[in-house]
Structure formats: structure tokens, C-alpha cells
Short mmCIF file of C-alpha atoms in Angstrom, two decimals:
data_model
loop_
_atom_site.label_atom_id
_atom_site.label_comp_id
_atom_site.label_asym_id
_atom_site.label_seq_id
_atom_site.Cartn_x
_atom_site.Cartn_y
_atom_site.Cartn_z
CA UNK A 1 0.00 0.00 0.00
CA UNK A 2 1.41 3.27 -0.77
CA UNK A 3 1.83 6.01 1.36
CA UNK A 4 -1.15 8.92 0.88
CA UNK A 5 -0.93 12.71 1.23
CA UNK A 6 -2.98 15.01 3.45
CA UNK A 7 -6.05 15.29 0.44
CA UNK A 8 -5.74 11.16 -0.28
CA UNK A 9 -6.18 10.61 3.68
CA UNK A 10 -9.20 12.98 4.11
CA UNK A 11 -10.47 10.87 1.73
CA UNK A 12 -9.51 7.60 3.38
CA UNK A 13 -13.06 6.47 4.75
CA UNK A 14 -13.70 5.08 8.12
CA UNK A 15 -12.58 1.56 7.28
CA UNK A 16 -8.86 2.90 6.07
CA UNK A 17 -8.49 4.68 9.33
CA UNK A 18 -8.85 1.67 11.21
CA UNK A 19 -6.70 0.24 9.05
CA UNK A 20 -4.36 2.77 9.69
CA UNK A 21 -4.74 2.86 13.25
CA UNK A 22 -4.61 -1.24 13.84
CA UNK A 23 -1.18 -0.96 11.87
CA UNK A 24 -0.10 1.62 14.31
CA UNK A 25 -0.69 -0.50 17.00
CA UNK A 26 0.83 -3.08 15.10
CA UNK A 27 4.38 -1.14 15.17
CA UNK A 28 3.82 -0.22 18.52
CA UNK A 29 3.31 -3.38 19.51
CA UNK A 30 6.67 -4.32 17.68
CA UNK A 31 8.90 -1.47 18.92
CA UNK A 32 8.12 -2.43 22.74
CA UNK A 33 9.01 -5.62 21.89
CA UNK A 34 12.23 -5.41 20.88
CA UNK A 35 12.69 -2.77 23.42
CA UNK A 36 12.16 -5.12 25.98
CA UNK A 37 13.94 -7.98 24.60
CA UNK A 38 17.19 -6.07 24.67
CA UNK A 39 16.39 -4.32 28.24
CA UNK A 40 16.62 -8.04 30.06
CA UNK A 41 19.83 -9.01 28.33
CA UNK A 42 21.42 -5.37 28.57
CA UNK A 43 23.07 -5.83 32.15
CA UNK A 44 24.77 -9.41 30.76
CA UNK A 45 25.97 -7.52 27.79
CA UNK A 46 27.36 -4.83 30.10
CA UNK A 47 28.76 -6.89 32.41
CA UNK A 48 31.08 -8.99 29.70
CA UNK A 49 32.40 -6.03 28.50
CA UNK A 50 33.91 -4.90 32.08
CA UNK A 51 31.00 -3.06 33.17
CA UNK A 52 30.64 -2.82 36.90
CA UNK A 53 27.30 -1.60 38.53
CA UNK A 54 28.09 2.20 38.98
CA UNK A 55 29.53 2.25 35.22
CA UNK A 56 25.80 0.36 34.58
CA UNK A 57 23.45 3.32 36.25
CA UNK A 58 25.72 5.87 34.45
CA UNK A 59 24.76 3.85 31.23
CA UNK A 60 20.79 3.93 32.18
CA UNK A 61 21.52 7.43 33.03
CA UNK A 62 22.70 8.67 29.72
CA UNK A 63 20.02 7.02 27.97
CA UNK A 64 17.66 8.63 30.35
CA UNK A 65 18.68 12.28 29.35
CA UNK A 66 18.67 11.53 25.79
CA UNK A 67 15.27 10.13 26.06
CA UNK A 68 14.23 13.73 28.39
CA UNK A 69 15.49 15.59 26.05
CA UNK A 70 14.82 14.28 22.60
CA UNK A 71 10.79 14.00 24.05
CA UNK A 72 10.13 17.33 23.31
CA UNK A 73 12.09 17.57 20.02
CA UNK A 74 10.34 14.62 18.49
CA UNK A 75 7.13 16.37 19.22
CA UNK A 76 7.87 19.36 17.33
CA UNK A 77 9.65 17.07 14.24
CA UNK A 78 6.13 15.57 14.53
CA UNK A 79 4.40 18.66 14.05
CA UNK A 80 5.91 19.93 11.25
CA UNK A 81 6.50 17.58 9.08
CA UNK A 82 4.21 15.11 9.87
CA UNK A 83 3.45 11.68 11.86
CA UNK A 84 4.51 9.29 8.87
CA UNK A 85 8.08 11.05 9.29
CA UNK A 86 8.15 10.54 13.03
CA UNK A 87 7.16 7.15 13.29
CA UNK A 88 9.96 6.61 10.86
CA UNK A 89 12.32 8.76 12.51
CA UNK A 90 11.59 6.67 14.87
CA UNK A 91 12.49 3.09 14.18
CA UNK A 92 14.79 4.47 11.79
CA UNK A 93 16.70 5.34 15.13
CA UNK A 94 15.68 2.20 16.78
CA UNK A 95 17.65 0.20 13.60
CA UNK A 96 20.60 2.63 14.04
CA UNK A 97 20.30 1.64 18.00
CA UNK A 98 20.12 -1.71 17.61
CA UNK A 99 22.88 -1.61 15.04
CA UNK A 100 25.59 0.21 16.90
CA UNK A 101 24.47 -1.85 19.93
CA UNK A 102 25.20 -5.43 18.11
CA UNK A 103 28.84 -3.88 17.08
CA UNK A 104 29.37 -3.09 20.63
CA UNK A 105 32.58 -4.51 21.79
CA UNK A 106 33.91 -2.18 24.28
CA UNK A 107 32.67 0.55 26.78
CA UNK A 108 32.92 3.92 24.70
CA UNK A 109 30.69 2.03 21.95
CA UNK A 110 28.06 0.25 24.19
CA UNK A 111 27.69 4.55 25.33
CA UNK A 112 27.93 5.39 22.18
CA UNK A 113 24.84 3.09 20.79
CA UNK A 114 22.60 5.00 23.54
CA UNK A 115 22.56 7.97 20.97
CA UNK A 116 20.15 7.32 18.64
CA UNK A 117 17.34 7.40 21.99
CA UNK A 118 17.19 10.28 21.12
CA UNK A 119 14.66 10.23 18.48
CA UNK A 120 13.68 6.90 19.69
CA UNK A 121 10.09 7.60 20.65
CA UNK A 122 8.23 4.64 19.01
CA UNK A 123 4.44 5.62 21.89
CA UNK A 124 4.34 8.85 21.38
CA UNK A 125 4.97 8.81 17.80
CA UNK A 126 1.74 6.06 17.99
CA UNK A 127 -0.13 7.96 19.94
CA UNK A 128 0.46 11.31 17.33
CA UNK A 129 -1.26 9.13 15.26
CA UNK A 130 -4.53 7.71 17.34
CA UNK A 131 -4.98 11.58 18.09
CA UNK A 132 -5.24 12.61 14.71
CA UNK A 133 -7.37 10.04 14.13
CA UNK A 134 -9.85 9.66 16.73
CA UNK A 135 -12.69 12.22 17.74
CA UNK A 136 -11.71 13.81 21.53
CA UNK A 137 -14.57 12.03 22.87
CA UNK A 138 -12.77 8.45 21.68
CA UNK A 139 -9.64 9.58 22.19
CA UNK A 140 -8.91 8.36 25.84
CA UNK A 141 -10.14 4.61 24.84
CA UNK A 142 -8.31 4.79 21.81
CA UNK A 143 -5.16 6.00 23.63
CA UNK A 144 -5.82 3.21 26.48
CA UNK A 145 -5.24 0.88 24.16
CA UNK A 146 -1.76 1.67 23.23
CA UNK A 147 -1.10 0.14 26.52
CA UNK A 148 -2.14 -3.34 25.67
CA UNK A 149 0.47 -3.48 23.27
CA UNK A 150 2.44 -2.12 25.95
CA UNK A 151 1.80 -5.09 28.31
CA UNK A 152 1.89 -7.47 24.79
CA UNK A 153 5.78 -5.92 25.03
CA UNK A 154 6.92 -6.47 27.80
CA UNK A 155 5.43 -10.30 28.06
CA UNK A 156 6.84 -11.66 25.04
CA UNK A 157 9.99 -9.16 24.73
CA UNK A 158 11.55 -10.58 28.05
CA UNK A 159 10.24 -14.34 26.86
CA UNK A 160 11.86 -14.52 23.82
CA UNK A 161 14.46 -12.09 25.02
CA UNK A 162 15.73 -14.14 27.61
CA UNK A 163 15.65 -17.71 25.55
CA UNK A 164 17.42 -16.48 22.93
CA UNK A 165 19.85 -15.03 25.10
CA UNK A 166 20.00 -18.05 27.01
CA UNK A 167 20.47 -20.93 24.16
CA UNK A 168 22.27 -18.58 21.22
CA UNK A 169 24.41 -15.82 23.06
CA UNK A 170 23.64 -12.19 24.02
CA UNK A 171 23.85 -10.65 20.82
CA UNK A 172 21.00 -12.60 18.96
CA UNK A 173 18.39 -10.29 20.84
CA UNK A 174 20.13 -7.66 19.68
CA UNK A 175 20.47 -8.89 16.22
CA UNK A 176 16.59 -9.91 16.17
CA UNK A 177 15.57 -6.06 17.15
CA UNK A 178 17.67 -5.33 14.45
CA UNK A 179 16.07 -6.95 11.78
CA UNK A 180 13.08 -5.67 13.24
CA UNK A 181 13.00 -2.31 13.38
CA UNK A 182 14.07 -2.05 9.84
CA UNK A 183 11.06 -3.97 9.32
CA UNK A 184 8.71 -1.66 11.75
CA UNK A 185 10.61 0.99 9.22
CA UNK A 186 9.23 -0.10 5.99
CA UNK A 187 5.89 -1.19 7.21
CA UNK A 188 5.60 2.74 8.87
CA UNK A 189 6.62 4.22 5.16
CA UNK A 190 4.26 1.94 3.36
CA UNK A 191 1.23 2.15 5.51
CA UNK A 192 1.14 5.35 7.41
CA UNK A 193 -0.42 8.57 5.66
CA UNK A 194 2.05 10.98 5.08
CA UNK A 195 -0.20 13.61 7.13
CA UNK A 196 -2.96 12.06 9.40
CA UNK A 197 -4.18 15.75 11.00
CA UNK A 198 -7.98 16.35 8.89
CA UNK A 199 -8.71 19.51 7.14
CA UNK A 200 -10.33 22.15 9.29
CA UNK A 201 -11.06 25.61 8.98
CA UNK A 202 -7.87 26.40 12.12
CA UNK A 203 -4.82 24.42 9.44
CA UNK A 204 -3.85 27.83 8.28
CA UNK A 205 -3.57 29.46 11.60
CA UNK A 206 -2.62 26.45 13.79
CA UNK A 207 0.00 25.46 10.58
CA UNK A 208 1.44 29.08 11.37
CA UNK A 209 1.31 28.98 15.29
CA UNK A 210 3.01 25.30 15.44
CA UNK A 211 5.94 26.28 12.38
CA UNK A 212 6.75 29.85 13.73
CA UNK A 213 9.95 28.08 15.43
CA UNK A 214 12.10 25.06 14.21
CA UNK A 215 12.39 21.96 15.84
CA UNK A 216 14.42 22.68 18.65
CA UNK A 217 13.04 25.95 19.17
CA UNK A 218 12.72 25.85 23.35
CA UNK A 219 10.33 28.96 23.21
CA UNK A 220 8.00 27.10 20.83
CA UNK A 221 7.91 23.80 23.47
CA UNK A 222 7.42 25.77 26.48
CA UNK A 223 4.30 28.63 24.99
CA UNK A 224 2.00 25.34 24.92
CA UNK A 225 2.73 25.43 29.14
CA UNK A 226 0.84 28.46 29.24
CA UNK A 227 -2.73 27.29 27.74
CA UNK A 228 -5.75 27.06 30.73
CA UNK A 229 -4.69 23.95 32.43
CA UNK A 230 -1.85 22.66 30.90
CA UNK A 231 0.57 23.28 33.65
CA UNK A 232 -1.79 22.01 36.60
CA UNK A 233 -2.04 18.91 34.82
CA UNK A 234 1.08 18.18 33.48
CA UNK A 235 1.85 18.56 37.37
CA UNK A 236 -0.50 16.18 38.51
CA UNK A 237 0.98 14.29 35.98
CA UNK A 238 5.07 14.15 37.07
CA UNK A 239 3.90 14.03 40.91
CA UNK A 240 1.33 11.34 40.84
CA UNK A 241 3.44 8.87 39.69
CA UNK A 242 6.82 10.11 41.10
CA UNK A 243 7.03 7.36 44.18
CA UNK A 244 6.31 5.15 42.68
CA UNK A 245 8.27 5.62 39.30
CA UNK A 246 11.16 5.56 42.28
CA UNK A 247 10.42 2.41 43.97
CA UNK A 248 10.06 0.94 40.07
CA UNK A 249 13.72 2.11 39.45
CA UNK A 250 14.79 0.34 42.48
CA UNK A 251 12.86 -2.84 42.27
CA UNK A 252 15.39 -4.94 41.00
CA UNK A 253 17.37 -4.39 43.83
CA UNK A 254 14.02 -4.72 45.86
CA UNK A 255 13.09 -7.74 44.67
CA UNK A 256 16.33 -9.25 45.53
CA UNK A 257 17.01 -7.72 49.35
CA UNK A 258 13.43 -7.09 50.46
CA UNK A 259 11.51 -9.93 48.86
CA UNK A 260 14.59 -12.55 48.08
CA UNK A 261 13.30 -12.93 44.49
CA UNK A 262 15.71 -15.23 41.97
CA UNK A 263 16.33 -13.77 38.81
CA UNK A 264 13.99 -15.99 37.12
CA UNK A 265 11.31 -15.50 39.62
CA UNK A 266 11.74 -11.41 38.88
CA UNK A 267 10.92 -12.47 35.38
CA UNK A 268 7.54 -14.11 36.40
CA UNK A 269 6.72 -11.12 38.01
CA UNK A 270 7.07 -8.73 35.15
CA UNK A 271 5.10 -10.85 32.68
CA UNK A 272 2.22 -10.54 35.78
CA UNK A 273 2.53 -6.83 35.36
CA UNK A 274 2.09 -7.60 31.78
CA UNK A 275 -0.32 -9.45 31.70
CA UNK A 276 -1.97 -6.86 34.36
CA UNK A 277 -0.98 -3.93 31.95
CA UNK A 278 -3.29 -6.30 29.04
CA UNK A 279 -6.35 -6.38 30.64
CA UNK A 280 -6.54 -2.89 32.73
CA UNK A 281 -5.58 -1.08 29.19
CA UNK A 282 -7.49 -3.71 27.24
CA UNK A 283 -10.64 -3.72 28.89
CA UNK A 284 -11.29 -2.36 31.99
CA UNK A 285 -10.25 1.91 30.77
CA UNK A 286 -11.53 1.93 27.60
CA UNK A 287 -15.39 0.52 28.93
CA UNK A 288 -14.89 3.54 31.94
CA UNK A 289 -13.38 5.85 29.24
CA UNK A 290 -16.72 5.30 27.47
CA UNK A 291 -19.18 5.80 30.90
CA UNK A 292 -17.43 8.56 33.33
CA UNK A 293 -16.08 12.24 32.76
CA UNK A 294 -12.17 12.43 32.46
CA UNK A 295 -12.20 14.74 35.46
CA UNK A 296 -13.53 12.18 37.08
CA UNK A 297 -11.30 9.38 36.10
CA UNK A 298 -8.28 11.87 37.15
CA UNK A 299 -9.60 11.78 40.45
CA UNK A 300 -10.29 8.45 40.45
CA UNK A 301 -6.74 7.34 39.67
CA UNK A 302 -5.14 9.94 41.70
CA UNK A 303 -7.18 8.42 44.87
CA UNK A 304 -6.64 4.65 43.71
CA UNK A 305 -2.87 6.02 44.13
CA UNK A 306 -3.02 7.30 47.49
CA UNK A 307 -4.39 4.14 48.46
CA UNK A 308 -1.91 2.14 46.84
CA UNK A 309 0.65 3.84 49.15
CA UNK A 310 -0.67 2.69 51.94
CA UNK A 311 -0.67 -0.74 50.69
CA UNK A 312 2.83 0.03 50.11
CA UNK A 313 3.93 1.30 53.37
CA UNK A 314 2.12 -1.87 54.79
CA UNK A 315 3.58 -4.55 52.94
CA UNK A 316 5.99 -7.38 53.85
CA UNK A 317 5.89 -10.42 51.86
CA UNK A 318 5.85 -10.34 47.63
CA UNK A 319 2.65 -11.56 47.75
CA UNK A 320 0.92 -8.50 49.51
CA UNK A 321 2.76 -6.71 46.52
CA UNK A 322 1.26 -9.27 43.99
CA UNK A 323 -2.38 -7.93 45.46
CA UNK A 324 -1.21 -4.16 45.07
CA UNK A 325 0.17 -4.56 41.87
CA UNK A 326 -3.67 -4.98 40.68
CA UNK A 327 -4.46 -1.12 41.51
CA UNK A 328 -0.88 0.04 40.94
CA UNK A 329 -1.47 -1.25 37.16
CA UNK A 330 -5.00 0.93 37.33
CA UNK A 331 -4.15 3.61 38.68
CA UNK A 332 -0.83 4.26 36.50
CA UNK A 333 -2.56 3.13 33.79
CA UNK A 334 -5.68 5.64 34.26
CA UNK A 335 -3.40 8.31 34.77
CA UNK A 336 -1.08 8.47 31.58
CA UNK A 337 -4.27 7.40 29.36
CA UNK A 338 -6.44 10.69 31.20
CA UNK A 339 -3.74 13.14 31.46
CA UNK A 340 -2.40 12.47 27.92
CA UNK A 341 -5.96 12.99 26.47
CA UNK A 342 -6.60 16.42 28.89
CA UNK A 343 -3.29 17.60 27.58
CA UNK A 344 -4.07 16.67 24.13
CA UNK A 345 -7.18 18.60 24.13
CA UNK A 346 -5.45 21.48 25.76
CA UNK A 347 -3.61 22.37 22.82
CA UNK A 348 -3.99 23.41 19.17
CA UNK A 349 -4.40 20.08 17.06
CA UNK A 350 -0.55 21.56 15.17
CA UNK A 351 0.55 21.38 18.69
CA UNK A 352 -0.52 17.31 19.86
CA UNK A 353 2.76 16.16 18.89
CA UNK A 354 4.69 18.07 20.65
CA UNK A 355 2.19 17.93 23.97
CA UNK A 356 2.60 13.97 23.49
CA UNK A 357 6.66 14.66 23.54
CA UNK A 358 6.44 16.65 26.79
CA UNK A 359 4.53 14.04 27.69
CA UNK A 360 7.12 11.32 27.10
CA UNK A 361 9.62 13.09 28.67
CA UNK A 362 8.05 12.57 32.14
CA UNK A 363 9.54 8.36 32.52
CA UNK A 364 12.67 9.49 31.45
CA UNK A 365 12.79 12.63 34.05
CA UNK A 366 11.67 9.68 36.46
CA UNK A 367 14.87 7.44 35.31
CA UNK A 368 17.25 10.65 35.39
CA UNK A 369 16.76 11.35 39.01
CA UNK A 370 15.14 8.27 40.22
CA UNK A 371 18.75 6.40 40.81
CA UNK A 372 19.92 8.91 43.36
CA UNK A 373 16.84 9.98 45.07
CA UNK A 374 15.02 6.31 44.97
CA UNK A 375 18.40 4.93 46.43
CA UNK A 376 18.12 7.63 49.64
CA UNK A 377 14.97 6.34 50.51
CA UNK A 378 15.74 3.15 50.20
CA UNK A 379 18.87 3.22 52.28
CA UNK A 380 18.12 5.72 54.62
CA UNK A 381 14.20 5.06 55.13
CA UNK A 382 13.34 1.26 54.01
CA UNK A 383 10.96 0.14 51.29
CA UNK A 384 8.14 1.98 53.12
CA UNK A 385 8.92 5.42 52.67
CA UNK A 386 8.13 5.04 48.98
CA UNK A 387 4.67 3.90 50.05
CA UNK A 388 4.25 6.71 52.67
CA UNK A 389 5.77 9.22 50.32
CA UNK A 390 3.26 8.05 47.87
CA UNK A 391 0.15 7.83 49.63
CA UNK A 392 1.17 11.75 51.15
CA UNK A 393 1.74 13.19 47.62
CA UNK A 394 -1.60 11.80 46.36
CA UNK A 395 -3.94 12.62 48.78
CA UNK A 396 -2.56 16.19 48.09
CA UNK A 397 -2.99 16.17 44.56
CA UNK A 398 -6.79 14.75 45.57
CA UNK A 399 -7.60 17.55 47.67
CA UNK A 400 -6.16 20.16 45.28
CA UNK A 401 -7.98 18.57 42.58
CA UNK A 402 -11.58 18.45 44.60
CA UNK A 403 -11.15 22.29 44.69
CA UNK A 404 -9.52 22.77 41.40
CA UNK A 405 -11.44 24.53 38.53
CA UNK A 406 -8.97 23.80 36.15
CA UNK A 407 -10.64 23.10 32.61
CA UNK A 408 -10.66 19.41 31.69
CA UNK A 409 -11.72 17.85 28.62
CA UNK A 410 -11.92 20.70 26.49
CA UNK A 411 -10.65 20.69 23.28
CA UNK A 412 -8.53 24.13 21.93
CA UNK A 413 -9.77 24.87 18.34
#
């Protein structure tokens, strides 16, 4: 199928965007995949090239600021020259990752095949796409979604990641993502409209407002902070989450001091969350997407994670944390799927793409600071600080969002 223009995809009929939008979640589904198959095997990798722990968190560091920073600037590449470009961009970079990383035979190479994270932003890229093609009133379901390939990801990228790993050598994941994202790269440049945003009466001014800067144009990223409730909820957004986005960073370790966890049993416990991650973004918030107001769902997932820190600070064995995972899942899930769609619908329609990059800069932030602050805690305060801290910051944002009267919901024409 050849690629369409802007006219050829207004043009495209409800059946081709489905089409388009199942194939989106088709290289979604791919890029997390191969993502995670190289994530499990990455500390081996490390570690045979001379690697010690400290040299490892300065490795998951670097990436980490490359992925804050090029969140932003993939949003804006989105923008102005359109999602088909991005989403190529984007595995492009994953190929070029993958590449450099199967070549890696010493330190200063393994560093330097973190580069192309840059512009590897596979989600939002996907979810560019699922906004330009969905209605605002679908848009949360159709963006809850994205998250079952997310859970589809991580279950059979650390499957097949660790087996081949295990019976063919390290570098076989490696060379399997390869192949793979120059795959994902063809499928996005036959199959993905070169412009997915429809014709409206705004494209001339919200063409000009989104293209007076270039792409790395820091004035440009930051003016879309200022619209009526951007800020509030890009706070609620970083804060909710923070704890535990900490105690994540710090659950291998976790899992190994607090809960005595073998490496293999860690495994079964991520393809849980996976399988969690299926059916909360599968089923459960596109059907409340469909039957309750976002504002309410933001304070519904804001509460659920107030009381998951208390199950937090409370818990002792890994299988109280097997129970809490089930609202964990919820309420993170909830939360990126509403605040993503507020956001979305905060902003000019030229300006989703780079809203979704400031978006997807927020993990990364998480992953820049998380090593040193999450390892305080931990040290200094046990695992149940991260509970306590989480369960104080939440019911906060609750109470600030019971009196709010920030707008949410509406879209910016």
C-alpha cells in the first residue's frame, strides 16, 4: 500500500483509518518488543564487556537524558512535518540503535549506541497518530489501548528475550531487534499517511502557530505550558506517579534484598505486570473511558494512588505486593491514558505532537533522578517510605484537585 498525502487521507473512509490505526498499534506493539527484549539481556551484555554496577546506572543514566530531552524535540519534528516522518524517525533510530548496539565490543561504543534514543520515541509517535485520528470524545479509549500493546511488550519481549539469550548468546536479541526495526521501518513508510491531522477551517492558523519556530526551538515547546490547564495537569501528571516511578527504578534491587526474588522468579513477576498492563488497558479503561467524565477518572486514579501507598507502606511479603500490583497497574494506567488525552485537548491540534513529547519526557525525568533519590529512601528510610511518600503526595494532589477549577476535557480549536 502506498503512502497517501494530506487530500488522499481525508479521503480515506472510516474503514482505512482503522486500518491505519490497527497498523499503528501493530508497530507499537513491535517497537516495545524489541525494546524489551534487549532491556533483560542489557546488564549481561554490560557486564562482559567490564561493566561494573556504577559504570551500569551511568549507562541507564545517559540514555535517560537523551530520552528527556529528545521528548520534546520529536514532538515538534512531529508537528511539522508530519506523523509518517516521526514514526519513521523513529524506528529508523531504533535500527541505528540496535545496530551500533550489536557492534558493541567495548565501553565507549556500548555509550555510544545510547545515541540514537534520542529520536527513539516509538508511543508517542503512535499515539500522534490515534490523536489525529480519533474524535476527543474516543480519544482516551483509543489511547488506552496503546497500553495493551504495551503489556503485549513487555510479556513476550523478556520471553523470547531471555531464551534467545540463554540458548544462542547475548547478541541474537540484539540482532533480532535489528532486523526488526528495519522492518517496523518499511511497514511505517508503506502504511502510514504521510499527514494524518484532517482539514479544518484552524490548518492555516494552527499550521502558522506550530511552524513559527524550528524543531528545537525551546520557546515554541514551552508557549504550549501556558494554555488554561496545561501546567496544573502536566503537574499532577510528574507528581502522581513520582514514588512510585522511584520504587520501580529500584525494584530490581528490591526484589532481591526485600523480597529474596531469583532472577527468574523477577521475570515471572514482570510478565504478571504484563499481563496486568493487558487487561486494565485492554478492557477495563476503555469501557470507563466510554461511561465517566475524564475529570472524574483523574480523580479516580489519583485516589486509587493514594491508596496504593498505603498498601505500600504496609507490605511485607511479595505476595501482599502481587495484590497491590492490581491497583498500581490501574491507577498508573488511568493516569497516563487521562492526562495524555486532557493535555491533548489542551492544545492546538498543530501542537498534539509536541504535547505527546512533553509528555514522554516525564519516565525518562523519572529514570534521570530516580537512581539517586530512589536509592536515599531506600537506604536511609526502608521500602516503606516510597509507600508513605506516595500515599502523602496523592492525597494532596486529591484535595487540590476536589477544589480545582482547572478546565478538563476541552478541546482548543
Amino acid at each position: 500500500m502506498k503512502s497517501k498525502t494530506l487530500e488522499e487521507s481525508n479521503h480515506l473512509g472510516e474503514v482505512q483509518r482503522k486500518q491505519v490505526i490497527l497498523v499503528t498499534y501493530l508497530i507499537t506493539t513491535l517497537d516495545l518488543t524489541f525494546v524489551f527484549m534487549q532491556l533483560g539481556i542489557m546488564p549481561y551484555l554490560a557486564k562482559s564487556l567490564g561493566l561494573d554496577s556504577l559504570g551500569f546506572g551511568y549507562l541507564q543514566t545517559t540514555f535517560g537524558v537523551l530520552q528527556l530531552v529528545g521528548g520534546p524535540i520529536f514532538g515538534r519534528f512531529a508537528d511539522q512535518f508530519g506523523t509518517r516522518a516521526a514514526l519513521i524517525l523513529s524506528c529508523a533510530s531504533g535500527t541505528v540503535f540496535f545496530l551500533l548496539t550489536s557492534i558493541s565490543t567495548s565501553i565507549p561504543l556500548l555509550f555510544l549506541s545510547k545515541v540514537p534514543g534520542l529520536f527513539m520515541h516509538g508511543l508517542p509517535g503512535a499515539q500522534k497518530v490515534i490523536t489525529d485520528l480519533t474524535a476527543p470524545s474516543q480519544r482516551a479509549a483509543a489511547l488506552g489501548r496503546l497500553g495493551f500493546c504495551f503489556g503485549i511488550g513487555i510479556i513476550i519481549g523478556s520471553a523470547v528475550g531471555g531464551v534467545l539469550s540463554t540458548k544462542f548468546g547475548v547478541f541474537v536479541p540484539i540482532y533480532v531487534g535489528l532486523v526488526g526495526s528495519l522492518i517496523n521501518t518499511m511497514i511505517a513508510m508503506a502504511w502510514i499517511p504521510s499527514q494524518t491531522k484532517p482539514k479544518s477551517g484552524h490548518d492555516v492558523t494552527e499550521q502558522s502557530t506550530s511552524q513559527s519556530g524550528g524543531v528545537f526551538s525551546m520557546r515554541e515547546i514551552l508557549r504550549l505550558m501556558k494554555f488554561p490547564g496545561v501546567m496544573e495537569i502536566f503537574i499532577i501528571k510528574v507528581f502522581a506517579g513520582l514514588p512510585i516511578g522511584l520504587f520501580m527504578i529500584m525494584f530490581s534491587i528490591i526484589s532481591m534484598d526485600f523480597f529474596g526474588l531469583e532472577a527468574v522468579e523477577s521475570g515471572y513477576l514482570m510478565s504478571y505486570f504484563g499481563v496486568l498492563q493487558m487487561v486494565v488497558q485492554g478492557l477495563v479503561v476503555g469501557t470507563l473511558t466510554n461511561h465517566c467524565t475524564e475529570k472524574t477518572l483523574l480523580r479516580l486514579s489519583v485516589f486509587v494512588f493514594a491508596i496504593v501507598g498505603l498498601g505500600m507502606a504496609l507490605m511485607r511479603t511479595v505476595w501482599h505486593y502481587c495484590i497491590i500490583a492490581v491497583p498500581l497497574v490501574f491507577a498508573f494506567s488511568m493516569l497516563a491514558t487521562i492526562t495524555d488525552s486532557i493535555l491533548t485537548k489542551a492544545v492546538p491540534s498543530s501542537d498534539t505532537g509536541t504535547m505527546l513529547g512533553i509528555c514522554a519526557s516525564v519516565q525518562p525525568l523519572t529514570r534521570t533522578v530516580g537512581p539517586t533519590i530512589g536509592g536515599v529512601l531506600y537506604k536511609e528510610f526502608g521500602v516503606s517510605s516510597f509507600g508513605y511518600l506516595q500515599l502523602v503526595v496523592n492525597v494532596g494532589l486529591f484535595v487540590y484537585l476536589l477544589k480545582s477549577k482547572v478546565p478538563l476535557g476541552e478541546t482548543k480549536s
